[in-house]
GROMACS .gro file of C-alpha atoms in nm:
model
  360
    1UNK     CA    1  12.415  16.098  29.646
    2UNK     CA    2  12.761  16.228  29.681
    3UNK     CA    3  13.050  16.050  29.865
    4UNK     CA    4  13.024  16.241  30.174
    5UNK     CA    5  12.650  16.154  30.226
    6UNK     CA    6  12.739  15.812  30.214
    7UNK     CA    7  12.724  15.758  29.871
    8UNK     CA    8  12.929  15.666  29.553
    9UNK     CA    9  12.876  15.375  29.323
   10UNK     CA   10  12.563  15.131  29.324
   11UNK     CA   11  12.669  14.781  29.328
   12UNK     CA   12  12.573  14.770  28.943
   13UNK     CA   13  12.844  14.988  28.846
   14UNK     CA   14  13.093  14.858  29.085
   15UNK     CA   15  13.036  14.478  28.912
   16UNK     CA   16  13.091  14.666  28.584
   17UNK     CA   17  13.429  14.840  28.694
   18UNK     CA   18  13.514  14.475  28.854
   19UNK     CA   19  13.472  14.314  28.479
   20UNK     CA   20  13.686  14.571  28.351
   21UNK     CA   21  14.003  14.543  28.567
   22UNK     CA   22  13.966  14.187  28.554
   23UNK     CA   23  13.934  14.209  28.178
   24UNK     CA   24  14.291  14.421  28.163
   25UNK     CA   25  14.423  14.168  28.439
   26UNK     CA   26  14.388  13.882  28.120
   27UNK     CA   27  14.590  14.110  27.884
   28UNK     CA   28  14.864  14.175  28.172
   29UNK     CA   29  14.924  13.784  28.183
   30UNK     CA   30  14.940  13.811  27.800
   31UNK     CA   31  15.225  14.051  27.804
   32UNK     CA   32  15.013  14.301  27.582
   33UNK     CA   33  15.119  14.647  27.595
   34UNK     CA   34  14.931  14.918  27.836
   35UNK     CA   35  14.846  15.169  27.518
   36UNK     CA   36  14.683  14.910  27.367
   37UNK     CA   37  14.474  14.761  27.660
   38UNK     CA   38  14.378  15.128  27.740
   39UNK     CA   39  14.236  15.156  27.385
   40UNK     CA   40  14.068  14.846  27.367
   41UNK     CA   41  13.857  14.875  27.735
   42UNK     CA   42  13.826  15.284  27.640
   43UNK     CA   43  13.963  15.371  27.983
   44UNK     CA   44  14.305  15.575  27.983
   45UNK     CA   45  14.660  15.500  27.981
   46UNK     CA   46  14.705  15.607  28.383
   47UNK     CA   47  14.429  15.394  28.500
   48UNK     CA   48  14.561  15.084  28.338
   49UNK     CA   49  14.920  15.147  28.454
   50UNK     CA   50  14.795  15.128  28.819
   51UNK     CA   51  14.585  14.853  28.745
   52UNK     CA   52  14.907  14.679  28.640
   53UNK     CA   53  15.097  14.796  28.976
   54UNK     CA   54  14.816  14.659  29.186
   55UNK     CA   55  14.832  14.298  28.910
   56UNK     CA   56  15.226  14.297  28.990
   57UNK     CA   57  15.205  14.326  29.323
   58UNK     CA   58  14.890  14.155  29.441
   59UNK     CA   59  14.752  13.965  29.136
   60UNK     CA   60  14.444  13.946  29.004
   61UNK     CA   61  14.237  13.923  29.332
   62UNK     CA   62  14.406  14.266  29.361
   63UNK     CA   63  14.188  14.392  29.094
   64UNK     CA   64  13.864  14.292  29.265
   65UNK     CA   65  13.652  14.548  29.382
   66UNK     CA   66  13.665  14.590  29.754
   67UNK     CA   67  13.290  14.675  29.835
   68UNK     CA   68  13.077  15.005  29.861
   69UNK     CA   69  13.332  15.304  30.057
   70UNK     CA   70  13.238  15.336  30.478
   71UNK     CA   71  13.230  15.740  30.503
   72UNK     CA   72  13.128  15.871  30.783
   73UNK     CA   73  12.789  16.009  30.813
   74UNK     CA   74  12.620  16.305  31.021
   75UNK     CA   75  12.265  16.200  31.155
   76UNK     CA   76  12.000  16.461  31.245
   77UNK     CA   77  12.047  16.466  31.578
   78UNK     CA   78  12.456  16.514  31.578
   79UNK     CA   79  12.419  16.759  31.368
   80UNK     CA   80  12.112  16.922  31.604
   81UNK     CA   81  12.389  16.896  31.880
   82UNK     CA   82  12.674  17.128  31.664
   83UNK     CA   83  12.419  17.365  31.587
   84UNK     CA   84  12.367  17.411  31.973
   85UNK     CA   85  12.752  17.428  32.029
   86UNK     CA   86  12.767  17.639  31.709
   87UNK     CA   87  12.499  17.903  31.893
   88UNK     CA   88  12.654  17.935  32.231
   89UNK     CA   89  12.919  18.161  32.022
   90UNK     CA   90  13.338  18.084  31.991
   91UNK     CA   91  13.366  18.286  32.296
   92UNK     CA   92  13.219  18.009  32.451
   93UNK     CA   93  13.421  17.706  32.354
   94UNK     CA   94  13.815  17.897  32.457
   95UNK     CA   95  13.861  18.058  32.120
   96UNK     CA   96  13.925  18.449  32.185
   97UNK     CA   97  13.800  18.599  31.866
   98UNK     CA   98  13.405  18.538  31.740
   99UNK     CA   99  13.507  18.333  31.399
  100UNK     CA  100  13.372  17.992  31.333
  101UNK     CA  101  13.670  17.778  31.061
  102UNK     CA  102  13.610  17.488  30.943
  103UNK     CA  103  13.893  17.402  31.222
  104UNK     CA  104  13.696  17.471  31.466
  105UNK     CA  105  13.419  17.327  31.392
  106UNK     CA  106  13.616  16.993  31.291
  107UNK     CA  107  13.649  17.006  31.696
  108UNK     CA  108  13.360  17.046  31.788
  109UNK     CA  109  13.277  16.735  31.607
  110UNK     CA  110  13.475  16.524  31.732
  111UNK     CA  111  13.446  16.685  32.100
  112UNK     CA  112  13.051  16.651  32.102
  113UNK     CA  113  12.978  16.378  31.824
  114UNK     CA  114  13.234  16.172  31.837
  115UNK     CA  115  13.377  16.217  31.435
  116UNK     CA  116  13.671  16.267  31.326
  117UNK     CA  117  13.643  16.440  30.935
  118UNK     CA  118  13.811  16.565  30.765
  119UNK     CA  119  13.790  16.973  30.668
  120UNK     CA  120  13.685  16.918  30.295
  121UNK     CA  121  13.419  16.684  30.453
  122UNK     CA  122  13.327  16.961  30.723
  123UNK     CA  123  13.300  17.188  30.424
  124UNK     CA  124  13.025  16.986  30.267
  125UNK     CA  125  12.836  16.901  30.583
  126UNK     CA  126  12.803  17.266  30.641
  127UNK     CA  127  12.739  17.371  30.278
  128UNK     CA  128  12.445  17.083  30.303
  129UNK     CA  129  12.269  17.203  30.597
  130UNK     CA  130  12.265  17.553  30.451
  131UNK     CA  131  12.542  17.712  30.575
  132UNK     CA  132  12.790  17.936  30.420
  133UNK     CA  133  13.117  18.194  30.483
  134UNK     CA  134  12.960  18.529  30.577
  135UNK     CA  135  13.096  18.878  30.720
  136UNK     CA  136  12.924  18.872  31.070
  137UNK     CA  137  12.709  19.238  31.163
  138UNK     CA  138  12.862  19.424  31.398
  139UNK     CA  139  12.631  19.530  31.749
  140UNK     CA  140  12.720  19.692  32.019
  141UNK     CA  141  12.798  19.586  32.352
  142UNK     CA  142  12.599  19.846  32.500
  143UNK     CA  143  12.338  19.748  32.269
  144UNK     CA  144  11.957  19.573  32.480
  145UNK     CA  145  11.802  19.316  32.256
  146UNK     CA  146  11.509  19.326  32.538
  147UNK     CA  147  11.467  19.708  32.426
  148UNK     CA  148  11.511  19.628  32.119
  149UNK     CA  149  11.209  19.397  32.053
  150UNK     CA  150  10.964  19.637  32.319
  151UNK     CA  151  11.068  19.909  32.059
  152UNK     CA  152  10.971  19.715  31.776
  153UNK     CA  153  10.585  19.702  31.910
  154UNK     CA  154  10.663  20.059  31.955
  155UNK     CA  155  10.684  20.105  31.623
  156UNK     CA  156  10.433  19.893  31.482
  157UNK     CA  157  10.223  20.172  31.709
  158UNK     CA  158  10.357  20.432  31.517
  159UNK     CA  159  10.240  20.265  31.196
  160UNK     CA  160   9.895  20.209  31.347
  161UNK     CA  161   9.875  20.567  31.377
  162UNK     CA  162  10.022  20.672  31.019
  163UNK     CA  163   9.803  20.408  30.901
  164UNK     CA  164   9.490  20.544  31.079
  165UNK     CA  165   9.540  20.900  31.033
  166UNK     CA  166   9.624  20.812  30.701
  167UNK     CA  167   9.970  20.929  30.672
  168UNK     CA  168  10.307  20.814  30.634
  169UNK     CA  169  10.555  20.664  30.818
  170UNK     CA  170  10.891  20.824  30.769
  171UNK     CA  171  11.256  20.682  30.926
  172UNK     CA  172  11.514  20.947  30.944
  173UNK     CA  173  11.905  20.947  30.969
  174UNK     CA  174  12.204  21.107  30.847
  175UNK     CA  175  12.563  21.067  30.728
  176UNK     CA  176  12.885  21.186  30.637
  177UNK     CA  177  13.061  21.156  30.320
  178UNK     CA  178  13.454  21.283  30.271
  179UNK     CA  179  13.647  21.286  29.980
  180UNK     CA  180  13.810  20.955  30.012
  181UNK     CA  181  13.578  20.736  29.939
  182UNK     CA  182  13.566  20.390  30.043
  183UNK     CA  183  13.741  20.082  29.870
  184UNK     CA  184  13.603  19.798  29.762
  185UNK     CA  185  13.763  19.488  29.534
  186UNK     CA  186  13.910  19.508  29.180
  187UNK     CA  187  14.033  19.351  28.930
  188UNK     CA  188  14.454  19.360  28.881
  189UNK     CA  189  14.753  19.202  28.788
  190UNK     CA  190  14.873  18.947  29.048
  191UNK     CA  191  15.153  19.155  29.242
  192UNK     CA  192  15.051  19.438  29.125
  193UNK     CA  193  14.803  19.630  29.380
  194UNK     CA  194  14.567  19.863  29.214
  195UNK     CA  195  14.582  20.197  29.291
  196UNK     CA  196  14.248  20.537  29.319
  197UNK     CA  197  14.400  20.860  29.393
  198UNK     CA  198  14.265  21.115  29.622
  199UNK     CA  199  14.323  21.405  29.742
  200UNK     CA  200  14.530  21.419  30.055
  201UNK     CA  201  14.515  21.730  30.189
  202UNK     CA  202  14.099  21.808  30.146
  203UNK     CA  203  13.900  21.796  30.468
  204UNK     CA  204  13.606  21.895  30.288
  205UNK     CA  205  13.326  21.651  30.388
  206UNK     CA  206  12.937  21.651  30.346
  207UNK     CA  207  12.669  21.539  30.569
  208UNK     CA  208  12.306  21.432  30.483
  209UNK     CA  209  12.028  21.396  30.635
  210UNK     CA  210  11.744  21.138  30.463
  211UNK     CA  211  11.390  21.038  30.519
  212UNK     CA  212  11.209  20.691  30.374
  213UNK     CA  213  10.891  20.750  30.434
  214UNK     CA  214  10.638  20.471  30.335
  215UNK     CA  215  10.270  20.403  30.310
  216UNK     CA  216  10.054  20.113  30.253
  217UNK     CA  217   9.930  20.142  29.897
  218UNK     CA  218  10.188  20.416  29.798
  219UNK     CA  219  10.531  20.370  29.627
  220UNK     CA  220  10.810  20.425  29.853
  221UNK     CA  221  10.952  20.794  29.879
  222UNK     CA  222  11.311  20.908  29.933
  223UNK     CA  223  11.354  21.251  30.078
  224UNK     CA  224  11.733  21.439  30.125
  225UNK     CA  225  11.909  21.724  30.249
  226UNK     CA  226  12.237  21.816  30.238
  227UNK     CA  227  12.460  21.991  30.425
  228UNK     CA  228  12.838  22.178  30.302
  229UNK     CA  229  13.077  22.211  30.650
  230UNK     CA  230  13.249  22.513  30.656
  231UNK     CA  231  13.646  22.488  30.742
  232UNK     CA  232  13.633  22.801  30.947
  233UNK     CA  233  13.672  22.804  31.330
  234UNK     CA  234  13.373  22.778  31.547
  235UNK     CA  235  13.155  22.638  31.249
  236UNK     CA  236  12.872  22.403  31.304
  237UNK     CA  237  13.012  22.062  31.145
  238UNK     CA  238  12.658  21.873  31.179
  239UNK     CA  239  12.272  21.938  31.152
  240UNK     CA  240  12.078  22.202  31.372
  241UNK     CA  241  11.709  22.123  31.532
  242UNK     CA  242  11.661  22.376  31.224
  243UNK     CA  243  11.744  22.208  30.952
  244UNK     CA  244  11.593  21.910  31.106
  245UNK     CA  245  11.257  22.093  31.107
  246UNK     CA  246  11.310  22.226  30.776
  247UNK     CA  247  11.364  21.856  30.684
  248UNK     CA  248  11.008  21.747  30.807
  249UNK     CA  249  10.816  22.043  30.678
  250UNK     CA  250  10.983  21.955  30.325
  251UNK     CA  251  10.824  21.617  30.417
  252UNK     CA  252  10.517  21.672  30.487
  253UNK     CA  253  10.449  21.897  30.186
  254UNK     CA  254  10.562  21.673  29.959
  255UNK     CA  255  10.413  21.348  30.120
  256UNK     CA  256  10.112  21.551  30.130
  257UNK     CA  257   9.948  21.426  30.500
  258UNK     CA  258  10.062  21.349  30.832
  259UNK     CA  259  10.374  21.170  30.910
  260UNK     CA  260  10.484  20.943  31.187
  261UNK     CA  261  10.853  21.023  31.248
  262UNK     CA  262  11.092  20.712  31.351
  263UNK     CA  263  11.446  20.830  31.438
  264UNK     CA  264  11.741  20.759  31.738
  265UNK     CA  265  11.811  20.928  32.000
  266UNK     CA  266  12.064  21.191  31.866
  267UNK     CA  267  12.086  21.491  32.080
  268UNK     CA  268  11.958  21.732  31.845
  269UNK     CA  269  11.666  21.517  31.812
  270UNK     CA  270  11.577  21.591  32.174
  271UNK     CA  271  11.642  21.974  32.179
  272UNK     CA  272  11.424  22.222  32.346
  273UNK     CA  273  11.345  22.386  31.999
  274UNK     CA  274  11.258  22.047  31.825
  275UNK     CA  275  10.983  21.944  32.143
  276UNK     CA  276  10.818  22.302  32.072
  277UNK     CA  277  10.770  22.279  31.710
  278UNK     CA  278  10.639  21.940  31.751
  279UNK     CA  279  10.337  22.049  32.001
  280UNK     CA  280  10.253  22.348  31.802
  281UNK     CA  281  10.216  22.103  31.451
  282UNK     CA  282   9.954  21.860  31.511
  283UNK     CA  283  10.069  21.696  31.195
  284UNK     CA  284  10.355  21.476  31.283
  285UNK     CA  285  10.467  21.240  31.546
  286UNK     CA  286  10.760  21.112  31.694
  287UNK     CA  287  10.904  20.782  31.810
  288UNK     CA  288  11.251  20.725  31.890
  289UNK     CA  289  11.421  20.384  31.811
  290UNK     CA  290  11.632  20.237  32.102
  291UNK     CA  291  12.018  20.310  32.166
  292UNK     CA  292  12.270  20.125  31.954
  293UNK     CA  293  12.009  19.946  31.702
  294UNK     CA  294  12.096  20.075  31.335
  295UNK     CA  295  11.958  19.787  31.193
  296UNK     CA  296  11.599  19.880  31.253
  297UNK     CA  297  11.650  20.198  31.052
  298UNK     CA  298  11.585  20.136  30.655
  299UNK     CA  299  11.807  20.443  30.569
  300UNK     CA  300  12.137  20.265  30.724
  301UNK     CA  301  12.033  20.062  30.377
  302UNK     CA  302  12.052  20.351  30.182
  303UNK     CA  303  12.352  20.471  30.267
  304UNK     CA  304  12.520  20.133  30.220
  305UNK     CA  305  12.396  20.171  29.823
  306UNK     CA  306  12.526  20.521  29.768
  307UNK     CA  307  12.913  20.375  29.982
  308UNK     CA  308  12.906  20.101  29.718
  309UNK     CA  309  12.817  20.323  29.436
  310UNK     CA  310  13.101  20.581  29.517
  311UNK     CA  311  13.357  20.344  29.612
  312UNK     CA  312  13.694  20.340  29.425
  313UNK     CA  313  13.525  20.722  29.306
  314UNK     CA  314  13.847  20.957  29.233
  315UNK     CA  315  13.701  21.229  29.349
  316UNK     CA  316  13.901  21.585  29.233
  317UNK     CA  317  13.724  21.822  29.389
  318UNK     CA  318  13.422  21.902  29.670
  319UNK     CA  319  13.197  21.991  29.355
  320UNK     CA  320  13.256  21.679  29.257
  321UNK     CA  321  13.156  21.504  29.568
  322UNK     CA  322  12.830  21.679  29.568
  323UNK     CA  323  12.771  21.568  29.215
  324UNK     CA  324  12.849  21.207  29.302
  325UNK     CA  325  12.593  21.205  29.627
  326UNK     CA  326  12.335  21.396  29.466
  327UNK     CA  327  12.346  21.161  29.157
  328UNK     CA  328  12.339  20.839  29.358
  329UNK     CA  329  12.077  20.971  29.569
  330UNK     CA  330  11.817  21.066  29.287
  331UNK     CA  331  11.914  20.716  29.117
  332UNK     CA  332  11.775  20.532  29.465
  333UNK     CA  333  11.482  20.832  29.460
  334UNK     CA  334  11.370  20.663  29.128
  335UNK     CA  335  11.393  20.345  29.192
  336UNK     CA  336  11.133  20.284  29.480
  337UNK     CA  337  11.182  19.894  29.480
  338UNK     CA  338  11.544  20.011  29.616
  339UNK     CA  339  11.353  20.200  29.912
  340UNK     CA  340  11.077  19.891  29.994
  341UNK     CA  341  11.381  19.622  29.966
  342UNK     CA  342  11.580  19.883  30.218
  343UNK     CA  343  11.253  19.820  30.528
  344UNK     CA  344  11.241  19.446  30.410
  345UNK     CA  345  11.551  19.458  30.518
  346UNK     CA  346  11.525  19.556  30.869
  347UNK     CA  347  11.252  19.324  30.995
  348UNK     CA  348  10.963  19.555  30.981
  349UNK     CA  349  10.640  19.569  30.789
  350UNK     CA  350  10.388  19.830  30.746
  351UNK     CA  351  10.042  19.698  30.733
  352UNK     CA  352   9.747  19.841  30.578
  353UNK     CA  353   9.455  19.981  30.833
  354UNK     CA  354   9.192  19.754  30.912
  355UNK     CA  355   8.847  19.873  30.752
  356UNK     CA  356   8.632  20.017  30.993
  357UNK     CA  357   8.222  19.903  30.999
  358UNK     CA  358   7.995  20.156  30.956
  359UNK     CA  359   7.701  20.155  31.226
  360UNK     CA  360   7.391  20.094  31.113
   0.00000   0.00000   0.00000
């Protein structure tokens, strides 16, 4: 048991430690030097100067132990009652930003429980009841957790019918990519910031458009497309209901069945042209995921892997950005654990089709 559960030494090893000091305390009446009494009880030199300090100034009841340490302990229920506090937000309590500190939550403790501990002791109360320093996920304001979970049946109906039709289910977003890619940490000499170069004056920037489509009993499938923006004026810098069709019938050749389409509710999704192709094709389906929920969508995984792949990238020219994605991308493609972990991720499952009887 460590100290700040209330532990430290058992009464066994306290006696022993008692002996000791009382032992050196016999040799400090003797005049013998500290060197010697350190090598003699195998303890070191430091430890028997400040046993001599305490013999000097208190003598040798000085040297007796004092009894097992009082720290302060957290019970259940105190702790039940900060993880209450802890819920309600910062916002809450006065603070105006949304971090928990140890601080903080020092505060808290002694507002609510009555304890004053210290921050180191704070640290291990949290670390104890599983708790650790994280970077929070953003949501929107905007953002309606009640739509959120009636869109989550929504799609388990969409899986029902992949699953019964025996099809996929396919979730479908896109994203840019420029030619400064993003940072992440490295290692450098202290005062000495590390430095990538890119190029300054390119605009050029590539979009993509992905599919993870997923079925039970089937290895997970990635499917891409990209898409170059012109810098000319008046070009289109993002996907067309075309190449969004284009997308699906590339999908649905190479899934090889029906699919169940799961995206948000981008405006090209809902164009005129996209509603017609869908009621003259009999052999997908589409459900749209509520407003401001990324989370829910396995391809915001994806491209998280291919940002921390490419990041620190010097990238010299737009070739070379399009080798970088494309490479990245077939690296997930192969690796379909990549694409399962990506809907573990969100929440969602995908269950296999209950068997059907057969009449007799």
């Amino acid at each position: 048991m460590r100290y700040s559960e209330g532990g430290g030494l058992t009464a066994e090893r306290r006696a022993f430690r008692e002996r000791i000091r009382l032992q050196a305390g016999e040799r400090f009446a003797a005049s013998e030097k500290t060197a010697v009494i350190a090598t003699d009880l195998r303890v070191s030199v430091r430890s028997v100067e400040r046993w001599h300090r305490a013999w000097r100034e208190g003598g040798v009841e000085a040297l007796r132990s004092a009894g097992p340490a009082n720290f302060p302990t957290v019970t259940d229920a105190q702790f039940m009652v900060l993880e209450e506090e802890l819920g309600k937000g910062p916002v809450e309590h006065g603070f105006e930003d949304q971090r928990w500190t140890l601080v903080r939550v020092q505060m808290l403790l002694h507002r609510y429980c009555g304890l004053s501990l210290s921050v180191a002791t704070v640290w291990r109360l949290l670390k104890r009841h599983g708790c650790s320093w994280q970077a929070p996920a953003r949501r929107a304001l905007e953002r309606d957790e009640h739509a959120v979970e009636v869109e989550e049946g929504g799609v388990a109906t969409g899986k029902s019918l992949a699953a019964a039709s025996g099809g996929w289910i396919v979730f479908e977003d896109e994203a840019g990519f420029s030619m400064t890619p993003p940072r992440a940490r490295t290692w450098g000499r202290r005062g000495h910031t590390p430095v990538v170069r890119v190029r300054g004056r390119s605009r050029r920037r590539t979009s993509v458009a992905a599919l993870c489509g997923y079925k039970p009993g089937e290895n997970a499938r990635l499917i891409y497309r990209p898409r170059h923006h012109l810098l000319l004026k008046g070009a289109r810098k993002s996907f067309s209901w075309q190449d969004y069709r284009d997308l699906l019938v590339r999908a649905h050749i190479q899934l090889g069945g029906p699919i169940v389409v799961v995206w948000d509710n981008l405006n090209t999704h809902l164009a005129a042209g996209s509603k017609r192709h869908k009621t003259e094709h009999d052999w997908h389906t589409t459900i749209r995921l509520p407003s401001y929920a990324p989370d829910l969508n396995p391809v915001e995984a994806v491209w998280s892997l291919v940002r921390r792949a490419t990041a620190n990238t010097a990238l010299g020219t737009p070739h070379g950005l399009d080798r970088t994605l494309r490479r990245e991308l077939r690296g997930i493609q192969l690796r379909t654990h990549l694409i399962a972990s990506c809907l573990t991720a969100t929440g969602l499952a995908i269950d296999p089709p209950a068997p059907t009887r057969k009449p007799q």
